[in-house]
mmCIF file of C-alpha atoms in Angstrom:
data_model
loop_
_atom_site.group_PDB
_atom_site.id
_atom_site.type_symbol
_atom_site.label_atom_id
_atom_site.label_comp_id
_atom_site.label_asym_id
_atom_site.label_seq_id
_atom_site.Cartn_x
_atom_site.Cartn_y
_atom_site.Cartn_z
ATOM 1 C CA ASP A 81 -13.188 16.325 -1.425
ATOM 2 C CA ALA A 82 -13.497 13.028 -2.283
ATOM 3 C CA ARG A 83 -11.843 10.378 -0.665
ATOM 4 C CA VAL A 84 -11.928 6.801 0.854
ATOM 5 C CA THR A 85 -13.850 6.517 3.986
ATOM 6 C CA GLN A 86 -13.159 3.597 6.524
ATOM 7 C CA THR A 87 -14.650 2.577 9.637
ATOM 8 C CA PRO A 88 -14.031 1.884 12.479
ATOM 9 C CA ARG A 89 -10.782 3.880 12.723
ATOM 10 C CA HIS A 90 -9.657 1.566 15.639
ATOM 11 C CA LYS A 91 -10.926 -1.652 17.120
ATOM 12 C CA VAL A 92 -9.808 -3.387 20.135
ATOM 13 C CA THR A 93 -11.756 -6.942 20.323
ATOM 14 C CA GLU A 94 -10.924 -10.215 21.962
ATOM 15 C CA MET A 95 -9.771 -13.169 20.647
ATOM 16 C CA GLY A 96 -12.418 -15.361 19.101
ATOM 17 C CA GLN A 97 -15.011 -11.874 18.518
ATOM 18 C CA GLU A 98 -15.991 -11.318 15.116
ATOM 19 C CA VAL A 99 -14.948 -8.078 13.293
ATOM 20 C CA THR A 100 -16.049 -6.149 10.419
ATOM 21 C CA MET A 101 -14.504 -3.564 8.921
ATOM 22 C CA ARG A 102 -16.401 -1.115 6.438
ATOM 23 C CA CYS A 103 -14.930 1.011 3.384
ATOM 24 C CA GLN A 104 -16.851 3.667 1.366
ATOM 25 C CA PRO A 105 -14.836 3.971 -1.985
ATOM 26 C CA ILE A 106 -14.591 7.249 -3.727
ATOM 27 C CA LEU A 107 -17.959 7.678 -5.729
ATOM 28 C CA GLY A 108 -17.708 6.364 -9.239
ATOM 29 C CA HIS A 109 -14.385 3.969 -8.461
ATOM 30 C CA ASN A 110 -14.993 0.448 -9.713
ATOM 31 C CA THR A 111 -12.571 -1.420 -8.144
ATOM 32 C CA VAL A 112 -11.738 -1.973 -4.162
ATOM 33 C CA PHE A 113 -8.425 -3.030 -2.760
ATOM 34 C CA TRP A 114 -8.042 -4.628 1.099
ATOM 35 C CA TYR A 115 -4.688 -4.434 2.534
ATOM 36 C CA ARG A 116 -3.132 -5.437 6.070
ATOM 37 C CA GLN A 117 -0.024 -3.630 7.135
ATOM 38 C CA THR A 118 1.683 -4.662 9.688
ATOM 39 C CA MET A 119 5.443 -4.158 10.836
ATOM 40 C CA MET A 120 6.739 -7.361 10.380
ATOM 41 C CA GLN A 121 5.037 -8.393 7.306
ATOM 42 C CA GLY A 122 4.427 -4.525 5.889
ATOM 43 C CA LEU A 123 1.856 -4.050 3.306
ATOM 44 C CA GLU A 124 0.218 -6.952 1.765
ATOM 45 C CA LEU A 125 -2.787 -7.158 -0.655
ATOM 46 C CA LEU A 126 -5.423 -9.360 0.832
ATOM 47 C CA ALA A 127 -8.113 -8.943 -2.027
ATOM 48 C CA TYR A 128 -9.613 -6.855 -4.640
ATOM 49 C CA PHE A 129 -12.890 -6.075 -6.659
ATOM 50 C CA ARG A 130 -13.975 -4.936 -9.692
ATOM 51 C CA ASN A 131 -17.410 -3.701 -10.320
ATOM 52 C CA ARG A 132 -18.227 -5.375 -6.745
ATOM 53 C CA ALA A 133 -17.082 -8.877 -7.994
ATOM 54 C CA PRO A 134 -13.924 -10.048 -6.591
ATOM 55 C CA LEU A 135 -11.038 -10.503 -8.693
ATOM 56 C CA ASP A 136 -8.450 -12.137 -6.552
ATOM 57 C CA ASP A 137 -8.235 -12.923 -2.902
ATOM 58 C CA SER A 138 -5.483 -15.393 -3.058
ATOM 59 C CA GLY A 139 -3.903 -12.853 -0.057
ATOM 60 C CA MET A 140 -6.205 -13.753 2.087
ATOM 61 C CA PRO A 141 -6.761 -16.337 4.562
ATOM 62 C CA LYS A 142 -9.830 -18.131 3.388
ATOM 63 C CA ASP A 143 -10.804 -19.963 6.634
ATOM 64 C CA ARG A 144 -11.319 -16.629 8.874
ATOM 65 C CA PHE A 145 -11.733 -13.928 6.572
ATOM 66 C CA SER A 146 -14.223 -12.899 3.626
ATOM 67 C CA ALA A 147 -14.461 -9.621 1.921
ATOM 68 C CA GLU A 148 -17.573 -8.440 0.036
ATOM 69 C CA MET A 149 -19.362 -5.566 -1.692
ATOM 70 C CA PRO A 150 -22.660 -5.427 -0.881
ATOM 71 C CA ASP A 151 -23.338 -2.364 -3.361
ATOM 72 C CA ALA A 152 -20.979 0.327 -5.088
ATOM 73 C CA THR A 153 -20.540 2.320 -1.768
ATOM 74 C CA LEU A 154 -19.627 -0.220 0.665
ATOM 75 C CA ALA A 155 -16.877 -2.923 0.943
ATOM 76 C CA THR A 156 -16.581 -4.933 4.171
ATOM 77 C CA LEU A 157 -13.956 -6.990 5.688
ATOM 78 C CA LYS A 158 -14.823 -9.801 7.962
ATOM 79 C CA ILE A 159 -12.644 -11.749 10.375
ATOM 80 C CA GLN A 160 -14.331 -14.479 12.010
ATOM 81 C CA PRO A 161 -12.938 -15.830 14.757
ATOM 82 C CA SER A 162 -10.247 -12.903 15.217
ATOM 83 C CA GLU A 163 -7.178 -14.212 16.567
ATOM 84 C CA PRO A 164 -4.049 -12.101 18.142
ATOM 85 C CA ARG A 165 -2.071 -12.186 15.039
ATOM 86 C CA ASP A 166 -4.752 -10.496 12.935
ATOM 87 C CA SER A 167 -4.344 -7.577 14.834
ATOM 88 C CA ALA A 168 -2.606 -4.888 12.318
ATOM 89 C CA VAL A 169 -3.867 -1.982 10.399
ATOM 90 C CA TYR A 170 -6.371 -2.635 7.600
ATOM 91 C CA PHE A 171 -6.435 -0.148 4.533
ATOM 92 C CA CYS A 172 -9.084 -0.041 1.710
ATOM 93 C CA ALA A 173 -7.892 1.757 -1.483
ATOM 94 C CA SER A 174 -10.302 2.194 -4.283
ATOM 95 C CA GLY A 175 -9.520 2.808 -8.152
ATOM 96 C CA THR A 176 -10.858 3.788 -11.423
ATOM 97 C CA ARG A 177 -9.041 0.788 -13.415
ATOM 98 C CA ASP A 178 -9.348 -3.070 -13.426
ATOM 99 C CA SER A 179 -5.510 -3.206 -12.475
ATOM 100 C CA LEU A 180 -3.502 -2.135 -9.347
ATOM 101 C CA GLU A 181 -2.381 1.067 -10.877
ATOM 102 C CA THR A 182 -4.456 3.710 -9.804
ATOM 103 C CA GLN A 183 -5.699 3.418 -6.024
ATOM 104 C CA TYR A 184 -6.324 5.995 -3.415
ATOM 105 C CA PHE A 185 -6.007 4.757 0.075
ATOM 106 C CA GLY A 186 -8.256 5.357 2.962
ATOM 107 C CA PRO A 187 -7.156 6.289 6.762
ATOM 108 C CA GLY A 188 -7.064 2.478 7.405
ATOM 109 C CA THR A 189 -8.605 0.751 10.550
ATOM 110 C CA ARG A 190 -6.263 0.072 13.684
ATOM 111 C CA LEU A 191 -7.434 -3.521 15.055
ATOM 112 C CA LEU A 192 -5.848 -5.200 18.432
ATOM 113 C CA VAL A 193 -7.304 -8.523 19.122
ATOM 114 C CA LEU A 194 -6.309 -9.426 22.655
ATOM 115 C CA GLN B 260 9.499 -14.742 -0.371
ATOM 116 C CA GLN B 261 10.445 -11.066 -0.524
ATOM 117 C CA GLN B 262 9.914 -9.863 -4.163
ATOM 118 C CA VAL B 263 10.985 -6.415 -3.559
ATOM 119 C CA LYS B 264 14.086 -5.502 -1.590
ATOM 120 C CA GLN B 265 13.970 -1.714 0.014
ATOM 121 C CA SER B 266 16.930 0.053 1.791
ATOM 122 C CA PRO B 267 17.591 1.506 3.794
ATOM 123 C CA GLN B 268 15.070 0.830 6.527
ATOM 124 C CA SER B 269 15.415 4.462 7.882
ATOM 125 C CA LEU B 270 17.451 7.291 6.823
ATOM 126 C CA ILE B 271 18.313 10.705 8.290
ATOM 127 C CA VAL B 272 19.277 13.776 6.101
ATOM 128 C CA GLN B 273 19.521 17.496 7.060
ATOM 129 C CA LYS B 274 17.023 19.753 5.206
ATOM 130 C CA GLY B 275 18.117 20.720 1.806
ATOM 131 C CA GLY B 276 20.137 17.195 1.316
ATOM 132 C CA ILE B 277 19.196 14.453 -0.825
ATOM 133 C CA SER B 278 17.375 11.672 0.316
ATOM 134 C CA ILE B 279 17.865 8.397 -1.768
ATOM 135 C CA ILE B 280 15.859 5.177 -1.421
ATOM 136 C CA ASN B 281 16.815 2.045 -3.345
ATOM 137 C CA CYS B 282 14.634 -1.048 -4.283
ATOM 138 C CA ALA B 283 15.398 -3.909 -5.702
ATOM 139 C CA TYR B 284 12.714 -6.379 -7.242
ATOM 140 C CA GLU B 285 13.229 -10.441 -8.683
ATOM 141 C CA ASN B 286 10.316 -10.628 -11.292
ATOM 142 C CA THR B 287 10.949 -9.213 -14.644
ATOM 143 C CA ALA B 288 7.346 -9.581 -15.415
ATOM 144 C CA PHE B 289 6.625 -6.387 -13.230
ATOM 145 C CA ASP B 290 5.807 -3.737 -15.205
ATOM 146 C CA TYR B 291 4.574 -0.729 -13.099
ATOM 147 C CA PHE B 292 6.963 0.670 -10.138
ATOM 148 C CA PRO B 293 5.601 2.972 -7.825
ATOM 149 C CA TRP B 294 6.934 4.905 -4.664
ATOM 150 C CA TYR B 295 3.971 5.747 -1.816
ATOM 151 C CA GLN B 296 4.132 8.055 0.822
ATOM 152 C CA GLN B 297 2.925 7.628 4.430
ATOM 153 C CA PHE B 298 2.526 9.953 7.072
ATOM 154 C CA PRO B 299 1.735 8.390 10.804
ATOM 155 C CA GLY B 300 -2.018 7.489 10.729
ATOM 156 C CA LYS B 301 -2.769 7.989 7.194
ATOM 157 C CA GLY B 302 -2.961 5.748 4.492
ATOM 158 C CA PRO B 303 -0.268 5.508 1.671
ATOM 159 C CA ALA B 304 -0.296 8.008 -1.246
ATOM 160 C CA LEU B 305 1.027 7.498 -4.380
ATOM 161 C CA LEU B 306 4.007 9.601 -4.951
ATOM 162 C CA ILE B 307 5.315 9.201 -8.375
ATOM 163 C CA ALA B 308 5.299 5.939 -10.623
ATOM 164 C CA ILE B 309 7.271 4.394 -13.552
ATOM 165 C CA ARG B 310 7.351 1.972 -15.960
ATOM 166 C CA PRO B 311 10.289 0.088 -17.511
ATOM 167 C CA ASP B 312 10.347 1.495 -20.820
ATOM 168 C CA VAL B 313 11.864 4.899 -19.431
ATOM 169 C CA SER B 314 15.180 5.136 -17.075
ATOM 170 C CA GLU B 315 14.012 8.560 -15.322
ATOM 171 C CA LYS B 316 11.021 10.168 -14.603
ATOM 172 C CA LYS B 317 10.970 13.278 -12.586
ATOM 173 C CA GLU B 318 8.264 15.135 -10.664
ATOM 174 C CA GLY B 319 9.314 18.638 -9.050
ATOM 175 C CA ARG B 320 11.613 17.319 -6.432
ATOM 176 C CA PHE B 321 11.038 13.763 -6.775
ATOM 177 C CA THR B 322 12.674 11.674 -9.238
ATOM 178 C CA ILE B 323 12.632 8.037 -10.060
ATOM 179 C CA SER B 324 15.835 6.159 -11.430
ATOM 180 C CA PHE B 325 15.283 2.896 -13.406
ATOM 181 C CA ASN B 326 17.890 0.466 -14.161
ATOM 182 C CA LYS B 327 15.976 -2.704 -16.015
ATOM 183 C CA SER B 328 18.915 -4.606 -16.268
ATOM 184 C CA ALA B 329 20.376 -4.564 -12.821
ATOM 185 C CA LYS B 330 16.426 -5.100 -11.775
ATOM 186 C CA GLN B 331 16.835 -1.672 -9.723
ATOM 187 C CA PHE B 332 15.199 1.210 -8.793
ATOM 188 C CA SER B 333 15.293 4.397 -6.587
ATOM 189 C CA LEU B 334 13.670 7.483 -5.555
ATOM 190 C CA HIS B 335 15.504 10.567 -4.893
ATOM 191 C CA ILE B 336 14.242 13.357 -3.110
ATOM 192 C CA MET B 337 15.658 16.853 -4.058
ATOM 193 C CA ASP B 338 16.067 19.697 -1.701
ATOM 194 C CA SER B 339 14.575 17.761 1.226
ATOM 195 C CA GLN B 340 12.475 19.721 3.419
ATOM 196 C CA PRO B 341 11.159 18.480 6.895
ATOM 197 C CA GLY B 342 7.500 18.255 5.220
ATOM 198 C CA ASP B 343 8.899 15.370 3.546
ATOM 199 C CA SER B 344 9.497 13.367 6.619
ATOM 200 C CA ALA B 345 7.239 10.196 6.351
ATOM 201 C CA THR B 346 7.686 6.368 5.356
ATOM 202 C CA TYR B 347 8.317 5.809 1.881
ATOM 203 C CA PHE B 348 7.210 2.525 0.131
ATOM 204 C CA CYS B 349 8.243 1.138 -3.248
ATOM 205 C CA ALA B 350 6.160 -1.160 -4.682
ATOM 206 C CA ALA B 351 5.950 -3.208 -8.101
ATOM 207 C CA SER B 352 3.114 -4.962 -9.940
ATOM 208 C CA ARG B 353 2.093 -6.523 -12.863
ATOM 209 C CA SER B 354 -1.824 -7.629 -13.650
ATOM 210 C CA ASN B 355 -3.259 -8.497 -10.401
ATOM 211 C CA ASP B 356 -0.382 -8.754 -8.333
ATOM 212 C CA MET B 357 1.471 -5.982 -6.438
ATOM 213 C CA ARG B 358 4.220 -6.477 -4.060
ATOM 214 C CA PHE B 359 5.592 -3.875 -1.739
ATOM 215 C CA GLY B 360 9.073 -2.913 -0.110
ATOM 216 C CA ALA B 361 9.354 -2.902 3.880
ATOM 217 C CA GLY B 362 9.140 0.667 3.675
ATOM 218 C CA THR B 363 11.904 3.275 4.293
ATOM 219 C CA ARG B 364 11.280 5.736 7.412
ATOM 220 C CA LEU B 365 13.005 9.098 6.425
ATOM 221 C CA THR B 366 13.440 11.656 8.991
ATOM 222 C CA VAL B 367 14.770 15.510 7.573
ATOM 223 C CA LYS B 368 16.227 17.689 10.026
ATOM 224 C CA PRO B 369 15.607 21.367 10.283
#
Protein backbone atom coordinates (compact mmCIF):
# COMPACT_ATOMS: atom_id res chain seq x y z
CA ASP A 1 0.00 0.00 0.00
CA ALA A 2 2.02 2.98 -1.28
CA ARG A 3 1.57 6.15 0.70
CA VAL A 4 3.34 9.34 1.64
CA THR A 5 4.82 9.22 5.13
CA GLN A 6 5.62 12.19 7.33
CA THR A 7 7.56 12.46 10.56
CA PRO A 8 7.02 13.51 13.23
CA ARG A 9 3.23 13.40 13.33
CA HIS A 10 3.17 15.86 16.22
CA LYS A 11 5.73 18.39 17.40
CA VAL A 12 5.59 20.81 20.30
CA THR A 13 8.48 23.23 20.60
CA GLU A 14 9.36 26.56 22.06
CA MET A 15 9.68 29.76 20.15
CA GLY A 16 13.14 30.18 18.69
CA GLN A 17 13.85 26.49 18.30
CA GLU A 18 14.61 24.82 14.99
CA VAL A 19 11.97 22.50 13.62
CA THR A 20 12.62 19.87 10.96
CA MET A 21 9.78 18.00 9.29
CA ARG A 22 10.45 15.03 7.05
CA CYS A 23 8.55 13.50 4.20
CA GLN A 24 9.03 10.27 2.32
CA PRO A 25 7.24 10.47 -1.03
CA ILE A 26 5.67 7.49 -2.72
CA LEU A 27 8.38 5.44 -4.40
CA GLY A 28 8.74 6.52 -8.00
CA HIS A 29 7.05 9.88 -7.56
CA ASN A 30 9.23 12.70 -8.83
CA THR A 31 7.29 15.70 -7.55
CA VAL A 32 6.94 16.74 -3.91
CA PHE A 33 4.76 19.49 -2.49
CA TRP A 34 4.71 21.17 0.93
CA TYR A 35 1.50 22.71 2.26
CA ARG A 36 0.53 24.48 5.45
CA GLN A 37 -2.99 24.28 6.85
CA THR A 38 -4.42 26.65 9.44
CA MET A 39 -7.93 27.57 10.46
CA MET A 40 -7.40 31.17 9.39
CA GLN A 41 -5.61 30.69 6.06
CA GLY A 42 -6.77 27.24 5.04
CA LEU A 43 -4.46 25.24 2.78
CA GLU A 44 -1.47 27.12 1.40
CA LEU A 45 1.11 25.79 -1.02
CA LEU A 46 4.56 26.58 0.37
CA ALA A 47 6.87 24.95 -2.16
CA TYR A 48 7.23 22.14 -4.62
CA PHE A 49 10.02 20.13 -6.16
CA ARG A 50 10.44 18.09 -9.31
CA ASN A 51 13.26 15.60 -9.58
CA ARG A 52 14.62 17.08 -6.33
CA ALA A 53 14.97 20.58 -7.81
CA PRO A 54 12.83 23.38 -6.39
CA LEU A 55 10.25 24.49 -8.96
CA ASP A 56 8.40 27.04 -6.92
CA ASP A 57 8.82 28.23 -3.36
CA SER A 58 7.13 31.59 -3.70
CA GLY A 59 4.59 30.66 -1.02
CA MET A 60 7.25 30.08 1.58
CA PRO A 61 8.58 32.75 3.98
CA LYS A 62 12.23 32.77 2.98
CA ASP A 63 13.66 34.31 6.09
CA ARG A 64 12.96 31.35 8.33
CA PHE A 65 11.73 28.49 6.16
CA SER A 66 13.79 26.25 3.94
CA ALA A 67 12.88 23.16 1.94
CA GLU A 68 15.23 20.59 0.48
CA MET A 69 15.30 17.15 -1.09
CA PRO A 70 18.59 15.51 -0.11
CA ASP A 71 17.60 12.47 -2.16
CA ALA A 72 14.64 11.07 -4.03
CA THR A 73 13.23 9.39 -0.92
CA LEU A 74 13.42 12.31 1.49
CA ALA A 75 12.11 15.86 1.53
CA THR A 76 12.61 18.20 4.48
CA LEU A 77 11.00 21.41 5.62
CA LYS A 78 12.86 23.41 8.24
CA ILE A 79 11.82 26.39 10.27
CA GLN A 80 14.57 28.32 12.05
CA PRO A 81 13.80 30.08 14.29
CA SER A 82 10.24 28.96 14.87
CA GLU A 83 7.54 31.37 15.99
CA PRO A 84 4.08 30.83 17.50
CA ARG A 85 2.48 31.93 14.21
CA ASP A 86 4.08 28.90 12.55
CA SER A 87 1.73 26.64 14.49
CA ALA A 88 -0.18 24.68 11.86
CA VAL A 89 -0.47 21.31 10.20
CA TYR A 90 2.15 20.83 7.53
CA PHE A 91 1.35 18.43 4.73
CA CYS A 92 3.64 16.84 2.23
CA ALA A 93 2.23 15.48 -1.02
CA SER A 94 3.87 13.63 -3.87
CA GLY A 95 2.97 13.11 -7.49
CA THR A 96 4.14 11.72 -10.78
CA ARG A 97 3.78 14.75 -12.99
CA ASP A 98 5.51 18.08 -12.94
CA SER A 99 2.29 19.89 -12.29
CA LEU A 100 -0.02 20.25 -9.36
CA GLU A 101 -2.75 18.04 -10.73
CA THR A 102 -1.82 14.62 -9.47
CA GLN A 103 -0.77 14.55 -5.87
CA TYR A 104 -1.20 12.28 -2.89
CA PHE A 105 -1.11 13.81 0.57
CA GLY A 106 0.64 12.48 3.64
CA PRO A 107 -0.99 12.47 7.09
CA GLY A 108 0.61 15.77 8.11
CA THR A 109 2.80 17.07 10.93
CA ARG A 110 0.89 18.99 13.56
CA LEU A 111 3.24 21.70 14.86
CA LEU A 112 2.67 23.77 17.98
CA VAL A 113 5.13 26.52 18.79
CA LEU A 114 4.79 27.87 22.31
CA GLN B 1 -6.79 38.06 -1.96
CA GLN B 2 -8.98 34.98 -1.88
CA GLN B 3 -9.02 33.60 -5.39
CA VAL B 4 -11.33 30.68 -4.65
CA LYS B 5 -14.41 31.29 -2.55
CA GLN B 6 -16.20 28.29 -1.11
CA SER B 7 -19.60 28.04 0.53
CA PRO B 8 -21.13 27.06 2.82
CA GLN B 9 -18.65 26.83 5.70
CA SER B 10 -20.61 23.98 7.18
CA LEU B 11 -23.43 21.79 6.00
CA ILE B 12 -25.70 19.30 7.73
CA VAL B 13 -27.60 16.82 5.60
CA GLN B 14 -29.79 13.87 6.42
CA LYS B 15 -28.74 10.43 5.27
CA GLY B 16 -29.93 9.89 1.74
CA GLY B 17 -30.09 13.59 0.98
CA ILE B 18 -28.11 15.64 -1.54
CA SER B 19 -25.12 17.65 -0.36
CA ILE B 20 -24.19 20.65 -2.47
CA ILE B 21 -21.01 22.69 -2.05
CA ASN B 22 -20.25 25.69 -4.20
CA CYS B 23 -17.07 27.39 -5.30
CA ALA B 24 -16.32 30.50 -7.32
CA TYR B 25 -12.99 31.50 -8.78
CA GLU B 26 -11.57 34.71 -10.14
CA ASN B 27 -8.67 33.85 -12.38
CA THR B 28 -9.88 32.73 -15.81
CA ALA B 29 -6.48 31.18 -16.46
CA PHE B 30 -7.23 28.33 -14.06
CA ASP B 31 -7.62 25.13 -16.05
CA TYR B 32 -8.06 22.35 -13.52
CA PHE B 33 -10.61 22.17 -10.73
CA PRO B 34 -10.27 19.36 -8.19
CA TRP B 35 -12.25 18.56 -5.07
CA TYR B 36 -10.53 17.07 -2.05
CA GLN B 37 -12.00 15.19 0.88
CA GLN B 38 -10.32 15.36 4.27
CA PHE B 39 -11.14 13.28 7.34
CA PRO B 40 -9.98 14.41 10.80
CA GLY B 41 -6.32 13.72 11.37
CA LYS B 42 -5.74 12.81 7.73
CA GLY B 43 -4.39 14.56 4.70
CA PRO B 44 -6.70 15.69 1.89
CA ALA B 45 -7.45 13.08 -0.74
CA LEU B 46 -8.42 13.81 -4.32
CA LEU B 47 -12.09 13.01 -4.80
CA ILE B 48 -12.96 14.17 -8.30
CA ALA B 49 -11.72 16.81 -10.73
CA ILE B 50 -12.86 18.58 -13.87
CA ARG B 51 -11.40 20.66 -16.66
CA PRO B 52 -13.23 23.67 -18.09
CA ASP B 53 -13.95 22.03 -21.44
CA VAL B 54 -16.79 20.00 -19.91
CA SER B 55 -19.77 21.14 -17.90
CA GLU B 56 -20.26 18.07 -15.76
CA LYS B 57 -18.36 15.07 -14.49
CA LYS B 58 -19.81 12.22 -12.52
CA GLU B 59 -18.08 9.50 -10.54
CA GLY B 60 -20.39 7.31 -8.55
CA ARG B 61 -22.39 9.46 -6.14
CA PHE B 62 -20.15 12.48 -6.73
CA THR B 63 -20.79 15.00 -9.49
CA ILE B 64 -19.02 18.24 -10.40
CA SER B 65 -21.02 20.85 -12.24
CA PHE B 66 -18.97 23.52 -13.95
CA ASN B 67 -20.14 26.89 -15.26
CA LYS B 68 -17.29 28.54 -17.13
CA SER B 69 -19.10 31.79 -17.92
CA ALA B 70 -20.06 32.29 -14.28
CA LYS B 71 -16.67 31.08 -13.04
CA GLN B 72 -18.39 28.72 -10.66
CA PHE B 73 -18.31 25.02 -9.95
CA SER B 74 -20.02 22.83 -7.45
CA LEU B 75 -19.84 19.39 -5.89
CA HIS B 76 -23.00 17.34 -5.53
CA ILE B 77 -23.06 14.28 -3.32
CA MET B 78 -26.08 12.16 -4.05
CA ASP B 79 -27.55 9.77 -1.47
CA SER B 80 -25.26 11.24 1.21
CA GLN B 81 -24.04 8.77 3.81
CA PRO B 82 -22.68 9.24 7.34
CA GLY B 83 -19.33 8.04 6.00
CA ASP B 84 -19.25 11.11 3.76
CA SER B 85 -18.93 13.32 6.84
CA ALA B 86 -15.66 15.16 6.28
CA THR B 87 -14.27 18.49 5.21
CA TYR B 88 -14.37 19.16 1.49
CA PHE B 89 -12.06 21.56 -0.31
CA CYS B 90 -12.40 22.87 -3.81
CA ALA B 91 -9.32 24.09 -5.63
CA ALA B 92 -8.34 25.75 -8.85
CA SER B 93 -4.99 25.46 -10.51
CA ARG B 94 -2.89 26.28 -13.51
CA SER B 95 0.78 25.66 -14.16
CA ASN B 96 2.55 25.97 -10.81
CA ASP B 97 -0.25 27.70 -8.92
CA MET B 98 -2.99 25.97 -6.95
CA ARG B 99 -5.48 27.82 -4.76
CA PHE B 100 -7.78 26.15 -2.29
CA GLY B 101 -11.17 27.16 -0.99
CA ALA B 102 -11.59 27.57 2.74
CA GLY B 103 -13.34 24.21 3.12
CA THR B 104 -16.82 22.97 3.97
CA ARG B 105 -17.42 20.75 6.96
CA LEU B 106 -20.11 18.27 5.97
CA THR B 107 -22.06 16.30 8.55
CA VAL B 108 -24.44 13.61 7.37
CA LYS B 109 -26.89 12.63 10.08
CA PRO B 110 -28.08 9.01 10.19
